[in-house]
Short mmCIF file of N, CA, C and O in Angstrom, two decimals:
data_model
loop_
_atom_site.label_atom_id
_atom_site.label_comp_id
_atom_site.label_asym_id
_atom_site.label_seq_id
_atom_site.Cartn_x
_atom_site.Cartn_y
_atom_site.Cartn_z
N MET A 29 1.19 -1.40 0.11
CA MET A 29 0.06 -0.14 0.06
C MET A 29 0.91 1.48 -0.28
O MET A 29 1.90 1.53 0.56
N VAL A 30 0.01 2.05 -0.75
CA VAL A 30 1.13 3.20 -0.62
C VAL A 30 1.02 4.68 0.44
O VAL A 30 2.00 5.13 1.08
N TYR A 31 0.28 4.60 0.96
CA TYR A 31 -0.51 5.50 2.13
C TYR A 31 -0.80 4.22 3.46
O TYR A 31 -1.41 3.16 3.45
N GLU A 32 -0.18 4.34 3.95
CA GLU A 32 -1.24 4.06 5.65
C GLU A 32 -1.40 4.63 6.68
O GLU A 32 -0.03 5.45 7.00
N THR A 33 -1.81 4.61 7.59
CA THR A 33 -2.25 5.43 8.73
C THR A 33 -2.06 4.79 10.01
O THR A 33 -2.19 5.79 11.11
N GLY A 34 -2.39 3.45 10.04
CA GLY A 34 -2.17 2.75 11.00
C GLY A 34 -3.60 2.23 11.52
O GLY A 34 -3.91 1.80 12.30
N ASN A 35 -4.60 3.16 11.10
CA ASN A 35 -6.08 2.87 11.39
C ASN A 35 -6.10 1.89 10.21
O ASN A 35 -6.41 2.00 9.21
N GLU A 36 -6.69 0.94 10.72
CA GLU A 36 -7.49 -0.61 9.89
C GLU A 36 -8.78 0.49 9.18
O GLU A 36 -8.53 -0.04 7.80
N THR A 37 -9.35 1.14 9.58
CA THR A 37 -10.55 1.47 8.87
C THR A 37 -10.26 2.09 7.69
O THR A 37 -10.68 1.82 6.39
N VAL A 38 -9.91 3.18 8.15
CA VAL A 38 -8.97 3.93 6.95
C VAL A 38 -8.51 3.53 6.10
O VAL A 38 -8.47 3.86 4.83
N ASP A 39 -7.27 2.65 6.51
CA ASP A 39 -6.74 2.18 5.83
C ASP A 39 -6.99 1.07 4.40
O ASP A 39 -6.90 1.15 3.13
N ASP A 40 -8.13 0.43 5.12
CA ASP A 40 -8.93 -0.51 3.99
C ASP A 40 -9.66 0.39 3.20
O ASP A 40 -9.62 -0.10 2.04
N ALA A 41 -10.06 1.57 3.55
CA ALA A 41 -10.74 2.05 3.06
C ALA A 41 -10.22 3.08 1.57
O ALA A 41 -10.59 2.70 0.38
N LEU A 42 -9.06 3.08 2.12
CA LEU A 42 -8.00 4.16 1.22
C LEU A 42 -7.63 2.78 0.06
O LEU A 42 -7.60 3.42 -1.42
N GLU A 43 -7.24 1.68 0.34
CA GLU A 43 -6.72 0.97 -0.30
C GLU A 43 -8.12 0.36 -1.25
O GLU A 43 -7.80 0.28 -2.47
N ARG A 44 -9.31 0.56 -1.19
CA ARG A 44 -10.26 -0.08 -1.97
C ARG A 44 -10.70 0.85 -3.34
O ARG A 44 -10.79 1.09 -3.74
N VAL A 45 -10.34 2.26 -2.52
CA VAL A 45 -10.64 3.60 -3.19
C VAL A 45 -9.44 3.73 -4.19
O VAL A 45 -9.79 3.78 -5.44
N LEU A 46 -8.20 3.34 -3.86
CA LEU A 46 -7.38 3.26 -4.79
C LEU A 46 -7.34 2.12 -6.22
O LEU A 46 -6.86 2.57 -7.27
N ALA A 47 -8.00 1.02 -5.28
CA ALA A 47 -8.24 -0.18 -6.68
C ALA A 47 -9.84 0.27 -7.68
O ALA A 47 -9.59 -0.48 -8.17
N GLY A 48 -10.02 1.57 -7.02
CA GLY A 48 -10.99 1.80 -8.09
C GLY A 48 -12.50 1.35 -7.86
O GLY A 48 -13.49 1.80 -8.20
N GLU A 49 -12.65 1.02 -6.26
CA GLU A 49 -14.11 0.77 -5.75
C GLU A 49 -14.68 1.88 -5.38
O GLU A 49 -13.59 2.96 -5.00
N ARG A 50 -15.89 2.01 -5.26
CA ARG A 50 -16.90 2.79 -4.84
C ARG A 50 -17.17 3.06 -2.95
O ARG A 50 -17.51 1.72 -2.92
N LEU A 51 -17.29 3.88 -2.68
CA LEU A 51 -17.13 3.45 -0.92
C LEU A 51 -18.77 3.27 -0.93
O LEU A 51 -19.27 4.33 -1.28
N ASP A 52 -19.83 2.62 -0.15
CA ASP A 52 -20.77 2.80 0.21
C ASP A 52 -21.32 3.93 1.56
O ASP A 52 -20.04 4.37 2.12
N ARG A 53 -22.45 3.97 1.96
CA ARG A 53 -23.10 4.52 3.10
C ARG A 53 -22.08 4.21 4.28
O ARG A 53 -21.75 4.69 4.84
N THR A 54 -22.51 2.85 4.53
CA THR A 54 -21.78 2.31 5.65
C THR A 54 -20.54 2.51 5.77
O THR A 54 -19.85 2.69 6.86
N ASP A 55 -19.67 2.80 4.69
CA ASP A 55 -18.00 2.77 4.61
C ASP A 55 -18.09 4.41 5.58
O ASP A 55 -17.12 4.76 5.79
N GLY A 56 -18.94 5.33 4.28
CA GLY A 56 -18.77 6.41 5.09
C GLY A 56 -18.74 6.57 6.55
O GLY A 56 -18.36 7.65 7.42
N LEU A 57 -20.21 6.16 6.78
CA LEU A 57 -20.32 6.31 8.52
C LEU A 57 -18.95 5.85 9.28
O LEU A 57 -19.12 6.28 10.26
N ALA A 58 -18.15 4.60 9.05
CA ALA A 58 -17.31 4.04 9.53
C ALA A 58 -16.26 5.13 9.86
O ALA A 58 -15.64 4.94 10.64
N LEU A 59 -16.11 5.43 8.29
CA LEU A 59 -15.01 6.70 8.48
C LEU A 59 -15.12 7.90 9.18
O LEU A 59 -13.97 8.42 10.08
N ILE A 60 -16.14 8.20 9.58
CA ILE A 60 -16.73 9.81 10.10
C ILE A 60 -16.69 9.48 11.64
O ILE A 60 -16.23 10.24 12.40
N ALA A 61 -16.42 8.19 11.59
CA ALA A 61 -16.50 7.53 13.29
C ALA A 61 -15.02 7.31 13.82
O ALA A 61 -14.45 7.37 14.69
N GLN A 62 -14.04 7.69 12.61
CA GLN A 62 -12.60 7.65 13.27
C GLN A 62 -11.87 8.97 13.84
O GLN A 62 -12.77 10.15 13.41
N PRO A 63 -11.52 8.40 14.86
CA PRO A 63 -10.52 10.18 14.75
C PRO A 63 -9.90 10.82 13.88
O PRO A 63 -9.41 10.28 12.55
N VAL A 64 -9.90 12.38 13.70
CA VAL A 64 -9.94 13.51 12.75
C VAL A 64 -8.02 13.14 12.15
O VAL A 64 -8.02 13.11 11.11
N GLU A 65 -7.19 12.74 13.61
CA GLU A 65 -5.99 12.06 12.63
C GLU A 65 -5.69 11.07 12.10
O GLU A 65 -4.70 10.89 11.51
N ALA A 66 -6.62 10.24 12.10
CA ALA A 66 -6.16 9.15 11.25
C ALA A 66 -6.76 9.27 9.69
O ALA A 66 -6.13 8.76 9.06
N LEU A 67 -7.22 10.63 9.53
CA LEU A 67 -7.92 10.38 8.10
C LEU A 67 -7.08 11.76 7.56
O LEU A 67 -6.45 12.03 6.83
#
């Protein structure tokens, strides 16, 4: 992976987006629940 934050939720979403996938509402809700520093 090119970018790693150390936060599994953020890293997973980033990897999927870079692979061309679209995130859904559940992904978005999981991301906004993460600490700001991880984003």
